[in-house]
CSV table of C-alpha atoms in Angstrom, one decimal:
chain,number,residue,atom,x,y,z
A,1,MET,CA,-32.4,-27.5,1.2
A,2,LYS,CA,-29.2,-26.0,2.7
A,3,LYS,CA,-28.4,-24.1,-0.6
A,4,ILE,CA,-32.0,-22.6,-0.7
A,5,ILE,CA,-31.7,-21.4,2.9
A,6,THR,CA,-28.2,-19.9,2.2
A,7,LEU,CA,-29.7,-18.1,-0.9
A,8,ILE,CA,-32.6,-16.7,1.0
A,9,ILE,CA,-30.3,-15.4,3.7
A,10,THR,CA,-27.9,-13.9,1.2
A,11,ILE,CA,-30.7,-12.2,-0.8
A,12,SER,CA,-32.4,-10.8,2.3
A,13,ILE,CA,-29.1,-9.4,3.6
A,14,THR,CA,-28.4,-7.8,0.2
A,15,LEU,CA,-31.9,-6.3,0.1
A,16,THR,CA,-31.4,-5.0,3.6
A,17,LEU,CA,-28.2,-3.3,2.6
A,18,PHE,CA,-29.8,-1.8,-0.5
A,19,LEU,CA,-32.6,-0.5,1.7
A,20,GLY,CA,-29.9,1.3,3.8
A,21,LEU,CA,-28.4,2.6,0.6
A,22,CYS,CA,-31.6,4.2,-0.4
A,23,ASP,CA,-31.4,6.6,2.6
A,24,MET,CA,-27.9,7.8,1.6
A,25,PRO,CA,-27.8,11.4,0.2
A,26,GLU,CA,-27.3,11.8,-3.4
A,27,PHE,CA,-23.7,11.6,-4.6
A,28,GLY,CA,-22.1,15.0,-4.9
A,29,ALA,CA,-25.2,17.1,-4.0
A,30,MET,CA,-24.7,20.5,-2.5
A,31,ASP,CA,-26.6,20.1,0.7
A,32,ASN,CA,-25.0,16.9,1.8
A,33,PRO,CA,-23.7,16.6,5.4
A,34,THR,CA,-20.2,16.2,4.0
A,35,ASN,CA,-20.2,19.8,2.6
A,36,ASN,CA,-19.7,21.5,5.9
A,37,GLU,CA,-17.4,24.1,7.3
A,38,LEU,CA,-14.6,21.6,8.1
A,39,TYR,CA,-14.2,20.6,4.5
A,40,ARG,CA,-14.3,24.3,3.4
A,41,GLY,CA,-11.7,25.2,6.2
A,42,TYR,CA,-9.3,22.5,5.0
A,43,VAL,CA,-9.6,23.5,1.3
A,44,GLU,CA,-9.1,27.2,2.2
A,45,ASN,CA,-6.5,27.0,4.9
A,46,THR,CA,-4.3,24.0,4.2
A,47,SER,CA,-2.0,25.6,1.7
A,48,ILE,CA,-1.5,28.7,3.9
A,49,GLU,CA,-1.0,26.9,7.2
A,50,THR,CA,1.1,23.9,6.1
A,51,GLY,CA,2.6,24.9,2.7
A,52,ALA,CA,1.3,21.9,1.0
A,53,VAL,CA,-0.3,22.2,-2.5
A,54,ASN,CA,-1.7,18.6,-2.1
A,55,VAL,CA,-4.3,19.1,0.6
A,56,VAL,CA,-4.5,15.4,1.4
A,57,THR,CA,-0.8,15.4,2.4
A,58,GLY,CA,-1.3,18.6,4.4
A,59,VAL,CA,-4.0,16.9,6.3
A,60,ILE,CA,-2.3,13.5,6.9
A,61,LEU,CA,1.1,14.7,7.7
A,62,ASP,CA,0.4,17.9,9.5
A,63,TYR,CA,-3.1,18.1,11.1
A,64,ARG,CA,-3.4,14.3,11.5
A,65,ALA,CA,0.3,13.4,11.7
A,66,PHE,CA,0.0,11.1,14.7
A,67,ASP,CA,-2.6,9.0,12.8
A,68,THR,CA,-0.1,8.5,10.2
A,69,LEU,CA,2.6,7.6,12.7
A,70,ILE,CA,0.3,4.9,14.2
A,71,GLU,CA,-0.5,3.6,10.7
A,72,ALA,CA,3.2,3.3,9.9
A,73,SER,CA,3.9,1.5,13.2
A,74,VAL,CA,1.0,-0.9,12.4
A,75,ILE,CA,2.9,-2.0,9.3
A,76,PHE,CA,6.1,-2.2,11.4
A,77,ILE,CA,4.4,-4.4,14.0
A,78,THR,CA,3.1,-6.7,11.2
A,79,CYS,CA,6.6,-7.0,9.8
A,80,VAL,CA,8.1,-7.8,13.2
A,81,VAL,CA,5.4,-10.4,14.1
A,82,LEU,CA,5.9,-12.1,10.7
A,83,MET,CA,9.7,-12.0,11.3
A,84,MET,CA,9.1,-13.8,14.6
A,85,VAL,CA,6.9,-16.4,13.0
A,86,PHE,CA,8.9,-17.1,9.9
A,87,MET,CA,12.5,-16.5,10.7
A,88,GLU,CA,12.5,-19.5,13.2
A,89,GLY,CA,11.8,-22.0,10.4
A,90,ASN,CA,13.8,-20.3,7.6
A,91,LYS,CA,17.2,-21.6,8.8
A,92,GLY,CA,17.2,-24.1,5.9
A,93,PRO,CA,18.1,-23.3,2.3
A,94,LYS,CA,15.6,-21.1,0.4
A,95,GLY,CA,13.6,-23.0,-2.2
A,96,ASP,CA,14.4,-23.2,-5.8
A,97,ARG,CA,13.4,-20.3,-7.9
A,98,THR,CA,12.2,-22.0,-11.0
A,99,PHE,CA,8.8,-20.4,-10.6
A,100,PHE,CA,10.3,-17.1,-11.6
A,101,ASP,CA,12.7,-18.6,-14.1
A,102,ASN,CA,11.1,-17.1,-17.1
A,103,THR,CA,13.0,-15.6,-20.0
A,104,VAL,CA,10.4,-12.9,-20.9
A,105,LEU,CA,10.2,-11.9,-17.2
A,106,LYS,CA,13.9,-11.7,-16.9
A,107,GLU,CA,14.3,-9.6,-20.0
A,108,MET,CA,11.4,-7.2,-19.2
A,109,ILE,CA,12.4,-6.7,-15.5
A,110,VAL,CA,15.5,-4.8,-16.6
A,111,PHE,CA,13.3,-2.2,-18.2
A,112,ILE,CA,10.6,-2.1,-15.5
A,113,ILE,CA,12.9,-1.7,-12.5
A,114,PRO,CA,14.3,1.8,-13.2
A,115,ALA,CA,10.9,3.2,-14.2
A,116,THR,CA,9.2,1.9,-11.0
A,117,GLN,CA,12.0,3.2,-8.8
A,118,ILE,CA,12.1,6.6,-10.4
A,119,PHE,CA,8.2,6.8,-10.2
A,120,GLY,CA,8.3,5.9,-6.5
A,121,ILE,CA,11.0,8.3,-5.6
A,122,TYR,CA,9.1,11.0,-7.5
A,123,LEU,CA,5.9,10.3,-5.6
A,124,ILE,CA,7.7,10.6,-2.3
A,125,ILE,CA,9.7,13.7,-3.1
A,126,ASN,CA,6.7,15.5,-4.7
A,127,GLY,CA,4.3,14.2,-2.0
A,128,HIS,CA,3.3,17.6,-0.9
A,129,LEU,CA,2.9,19.0,-4.4
A,130,SER,CA,1.2,16.3,-6.4
A,131,PRO,CA,-1.0,13.2,-5.7
A,132,GLY,CA,0.9,10.5,-3.9
A,133,GLY,CA,3.0,10.6,-0.9
A,134,GLY,CA,5.0,8.4,1.5
A,135,PHE,CA,2.6,5.4,1.5
A,136,SER,CA,2.0,4.9,-2.2
A,137,GLY,CA,5.6,5.8,-3.1
A,138,GLY,CA,7.0,3.5,-0.5
A,139,ALA,CA,4.8,0.6,-1.8
A,140,ILE,CA,6.0,1.2,-5.4
A,141,ILE,CA,9.6,1.2,-4.2
A,142,ALA,CA,8.9,-2.1,-2.2
A,143,VAL,CA,7.6,-3.7,-5.4
A,144,SER,CA,10.7,-2.5,-7.3
A,145,LEU,CA,12.9,-4.0,-4.6
A,146,VAL,CA,11.0,-7.3,-4.9
A,147,LEU,CA,11.6,-7.3,-8.7
A,148,THR,CA,15.3,-6.5,-8.1
A,149,SER,CA,15.6,-9.4,-5.7
A,150,ILE,CA,13.9,-11.8,-8.1
A,151,TYR,CA,16.2,-10.7,-10.9
A,152,VAL,CA,19.3,-11.0,-8.8
A,153,LYS,CA,18.5,-14.3,-7.3
A,154,ASN,CA,17.6,-15.7,-10.7
A,155,THR,CA,20.6,-14.5,-12.7
A,156,ARG,CA,23.6,-14.3,-10.2
A,157,ALA,CA,25.1,-17.5,-9.1
A,158,ASN,CA,26.5,-15.8,-6.0
A,159,ASN,CA,23.5,-14.2,-4.2
A,160,GLN,CA,24.3,-15.0,-0.6
A,161,GLY,CA,24.5,-11.3,0.2
A,162,PHE,CA,21.0,-10.6,-1.2
A,163,ASN,CA,19.4,-13.4,0.9
A,164,GLN,CA,20.8,-11.7,4.1
A,165,LEU,CA,19.7,-8.3,3.0
A,166,THR,CA,16.6,-7.9,5.2
A,167,LYS,CA,18.5,-8.8,8.3
A,168,GLY,CA,18.9,-5.2,9.7
A,169,PHE,CA,15.7,-3.7,8.3
A,170,ASP,CA,13.7,-3.9,11.5
A,171,LYS,CA,16.2,-1.6,13.2
A,172,ILE,CA,16.2,0.9,10.3
A,173,ILE,CA,12.4,0.9,10.3
A,174,ALA,CA,12.3,1.5,14.1
A,175,PHE,CA,14.8,4.2,13.9
A,176,ALA,CA,12.8,5.9,11.1
A,177,LEU,CA,9.6,5.7,13.3
A,178,MET,CA,11.5,7.3,16.2
A,179,ILE,CA,12.8,10.1,14.1
A,180,TYR,CA,9.2,10.6,12.8
A,181,ALA,CA,7.8,10.8,16.4
A,182,GLY,CA,10.6,13.0,17.5
A,183,LEU,CA,10.1,15.5,14.6
A,184,LYS,CA,6.4,15.6,15.2
A,185,GLY,CA,6.7,15.8,19.0
A,186,MET,CA,9.1,18.7,18.6
A,187,THR,CA,6.3,20.9,17.2
A,188,PHE,CA,4.5,20.4,20.5
A,189,VAL,CA,7.5,21.3,22.6
A,190,LEU,CA,8.6,24.2,20.5
A,191,GLY,CA,5.2,25.4,19.4
A,192,ASN,CA,3.5,28.6,20.2
A,193,SER,CA,2.0,27.2,23.4
A,194,HIS,CA,4.5,28.5,25.9
A,195,GLY,CA,5.4,31.9,24.5
A,196,ILE,CA,8.3,30.6,22.4
A,197,ASP,CA,7.7,31.8,18.9
A,198,PHE,CA,9.3,29.0,16.8
A,199,HIS,CA,8.2,28.2,13.3
A,200,ILE,CA,9.7,26.0,10.7
A,201,PRO,CA,9.8,28.3,7.6
A,202,LEU,CA,7.3,27.1,5.1
A,203,GLY,CA,9.1,28.5,2.1
A,204,GLN,CA,7.8,29.3,-1.3
A,205,LEU,CA,4.5,27.4,-2.1
A,206,GLY,CA,5.1,24.9,-4.8
A,207,ASN,CA,8.8,24.4,-4.4
A,208,ILE,CA,10.2,21.0,-3.7
A,209,ILE,CA,11.8,22.3,-0.5
A,210,SER,CA,8.9,23.8,1.2
A,211,GLY,CA,6.2,23.0,3.5
A,212,GLY,CA,8.3,22.7,6.6
A,213,LEU,CA,8.4,19.2,8.0
A,214,LEU,CA,6.2,17.6,5.2
A,215,LEU,CA,9.1,16.5,3.0
A,216,PRO,CA,11.2,14.8,5.6
A,217,LEU,CA,8.1,13.2,7.1
A,218,ASN,CA,7.1,11.9,3.6
A,219,ILE,CA,10.6,10.4,3.1
A,220,LEU,CA,10.4,8.7,6.5
A,221,VAL,CA,7.0,7.2,5.8
A,222,GLY,CA,8.3,6.1,2.4
A,223,VAL,CA,11.3,4.3,4.0
A,224,ILE,CA,9.2,2.7,6.6
A,225,VAL,CA,6.6,1.4,4.1
A,226,ALA,CA,9.1,0.3,1.5
A,227,LEU,CA,11.3,-1.6,3.9
A,228,SER,CA,8.4,-3.2,5.8
A,229,LEU,CA,6.6,-4.4,2.7
A,230,PHE,CA,9.8,-5.7,1.1
A,231,THR,CA,10.7,-7.6,4.3
A,232,ILE,CA,7.2,-9.1,4.5
A,233,ILE,CA,7.2,-10.2,0.9
A,234,ASP,CA,10.8,-11.5,1.2
A,235,LEU,CA,9.8,-13.6,4.2
A,236,PHE,CA,7.1,-15.3,2.1
A,237,GLU,CA,9.6,-16.6,-0.4
A,238,GLY,CA,11.4,-19.9,0.1
A,239,GLU,CA,10.4,-23.2,1.5
A,240,VAL,CA,8.9,-23.8,4.9
A,241,VAL,CA,11.2,-25.9,7.1
A,242,ASN,CA,9.1,-25.4,10.2
A,243,GLU,CA,8.1,-28.5,12.1
A,244,HIS,CA,5.0,-26.9,13.6
A,245,ILE,CA,3.4,-26.2,10.2
A,246,ARG,CA,3.9,-29.7,8.7
B,1,MET,CA,-18.3,9.5,-18.5
B,2,GLU,CA,-21.4,8.2,-16.7
B,3,ILE,CA,-21.6,5.2,-19.0
B,4,TYR,CA,-18.0,4.4,-18.4
B,5,SER,CA,-18.4,4.5,-14.7
B,6,ILE,CA,-21.4,2.2,-14.9
B,7,ALA,CA,-19.5,-0.2,-17.1
B,8,ILE,CA,-16.6,-0.3,-14.6
B,9,VAL,CA,-19.0,-1.0,-11.7
B,10,VAL,CA,-20.6,-3.8,-13.6
B,11,LEU,CA,-17.1,-5.3,-14.3
B,12,LEU,CA,-16.4,-4.9,-10.6
B,13,ILE,CA,-19.5,-6.9,-9.7
B,14,VAL,CA,-18.8,-9.6,-12.3
B,15,GLY,CA,-15.1,-9.8,-11.1
B,16,ALA,CA,-16.1,-10.2,-7.6
B,17,ILE,CA,-18.5,-13.0,-8.4
B,18,ILE,CA,-15.9,-14.8,-10.6
B,19,ALA,CA,-13.3,-14.4,-7.9
B,20,THR,CA,-15.5,-16.1,-5.3
B,21,THR,CA,-16.9,-18.8,-7.5
B,22,THR,CA,-13.9,-19.9,-9.7
B,23,ARG,CA,-12.4,-23.3,-8.9
B,24,SER,CA,-8.7,-22.3,-9.6
B,25,ILE,CA,-7.0,-20.4,-6.8
B,26,LEU,CA,-4.6,-18.7,-9.2
B,27,GLY,CA,-7.7,-17.6,-11.3
B,28,ALA,CA,-9.2,-16.1,-8.2
B,29,ILE,CA,-6.0,-14.2,-7.4
B,30,ILE,CA,-5.8,-12.8,-11.0
B,31,MET,CA,-9.5,-11.8,-10.8
B,32,PHE,CA,-8.7,-10.0,-7.5
B,33,THR,CA,-5.9,-8.1,-9.3
B,34,VAL,CA,-8.3,-7.1,-12.0
B,35,TYR,CA,-10.8,-6.0,-9.4
B,36,SER,CA,-8.2,-3.8,-7.8
B,37,LEU,CA,-7.3,-2.3,-11.1
B,38,MET,CA,-10.9,-1.5,-12.0
B,39,MET,CA,-11.3,0.0,-8.5
B,40,ALA,CA,-8.2,2.2,-9.1
B,41,ILE,CA,-9.8,3.5,-12.4
B,42,LEU,CA,-13.0,4.2,-10.5
B,43,TRP,CA,-11.0,6.2,-7.9
B,44,GLY,CA,-9.4,8.1,-10.7
B,45,LEU,CA,-12.9,8.9,-12.2
B,46,LEU,CA,-14.0,10.1,-8.7
B,47,LEU,CA,-11.0,12.6,-8.8
B,48,ALA,CA,-9.1,10.8,-6.0
B,49,PRO,CA,-5.7,10.2,-7.6
B,50,ASP,CA,-4.1,9.7,-4.3
B,51,LEU,CA,-6.3,6.7,-3.6
B,52,ALA,CA,-5.9,5.5,-7.2
B,53,ILE,CA,-2.2,5.2,-6.9
B,54,THR,CA,-2.4,3.5,-3.5
B,55,GLU,CA,-5.1,1.0,-4.7
B,56,ALA,CA,-3.1,0.2,-7.8
B,57,THR,CA,0.1,-0.5,-6.0
B,58,VAL,CA,-1.0,-2.1,-2.8
B,59,GLY,CA,-4.2,-3.9,-4.2
B,60,ALA,CA,-2.8,-4.9,-7.5
B,61,GLY,CA,0.9,-5.1,-6.8
B,62,VAL,CA,1.8,-6.1,-3.2
B,63,THR,CA,-1.3,-8.1,-2.5
B,64,THR,CA,-1.0,-10.2,-5.7
B,65,LEU,CA,2.6,-10.8,-5.0
B,66,LEU,CA,1.9,-12.0,-1.5
B,67,PHE,CA,-1.0,-14.3,-2.6
B,68,VAL,CA,1.0,-15.9,-5.4
B,69,LEU,CA,4.0,-16.4,-3.0
B,70,THR,CA,1.7,-17.8,-0.3
B,71,LEU,CA,0.0,-20.2,-3.0
B,72,ARG,CA,3.5,-21.3,-4.0
B,73,ARG,CA,4.4,-21.9,-0.4
B,74,ILE,CA,1.4,-24.0,0.7
B,75,LYS,CA,1.0,-26.2,-2.3
B,76,GLY,CA,4.1,-26.0,-4.4
B,77,GLU,CA,4.3,-24.3,-7.8
B,78,PRO,CA,1.0,-23.3,-9.4
B,79,LYS,CA,0.5,-25.3,-12.6
C-alpha cells in the first residue's frame, strides 16, 4: 500500500514537472526571451571593454567580479568550517593507506600528475583567451595535488612533512581573497567616477598578458580553489579519533 | 548529432535510476561519476566548454574522491 502511494505521488509530480516543461520556449529559437539586448551587448562589447577573448571570463571576472569573490569565499568558509570540525579529532595517527596501495595506481600516477598539473596551469593562465579559468583550473590542480599526496604517502617512508602540509593553507587562501577584494575595489576608487582618468591598459587582444586585471584575478581564484579543495579532501583522509562521532 | 544527444540523455536517465536503486554504495558512487561524465559530454555538445571542464573536474573528480574517502571513513575499506 505504502509503495503504491509513493508511486502515485512520484508519477504525479513527474507529470506536473513535464507539464511545466511544455510551456518552455523551444531550445535555441530566435524569438526566445533569452535572445535580448543584454546577450547581444555582452557578445559585442566584452572583448572591447575588458580585453577578454573568452566572454564568460570577461563577464565573471569583470562585470560580475564580486559574484566570483563571494563564490570563492563560500569555498573558503566551507574549508574553514571543515577544519574546525575535523582538526579537533585528527590528533591521532592517520589511518593506514592500504586502500591506495595498488601497483597499477602507483605506476600510472607518475605519468598522470605532470599532465594534470600542466593542464590546470594552462587553463588558469589562458583563462581569458580560451575556455576554462580559475575555478576549473584550480579544481584540476587540487586533484593533481591529491594524487601527489597519495603517491608520496604511499611510497616514501618519511612523509611527516607532507602530513603537515595543509597547516598554513587557510592563511594563504584568506590572503588571496583579500588581494582579490583589494584589486577589484581599487577599480571603484580609481575609476572614472571622480574625474580621475585611470585605466589599467588592456593590451593587445589575444596576448597572454592582456585584459588588465583578468589574469591576476584568474590566478588568485585558481589559488583559492586549488588550496581549499586540496585541504578539504586531505581532511577526509585518515581515521576518525573523535569521541563525539563514535 | 541529434541521435548522439538523445543517446546521452537516455544514458543519463538510466544512470540516475541505477545510482539511486543499486544496493552497493561504491556502485552508486561510480554511477554518479559516469553521470557527471555524460553531463560533461552534453555540455560540450551544447557548446559550453567552460561548463564541460568544470563538470568533468568537480563532478567526476573531486566529488568522487570525497565520496570514496568518506565511504572509507565511515565503514572501513570498501570491499
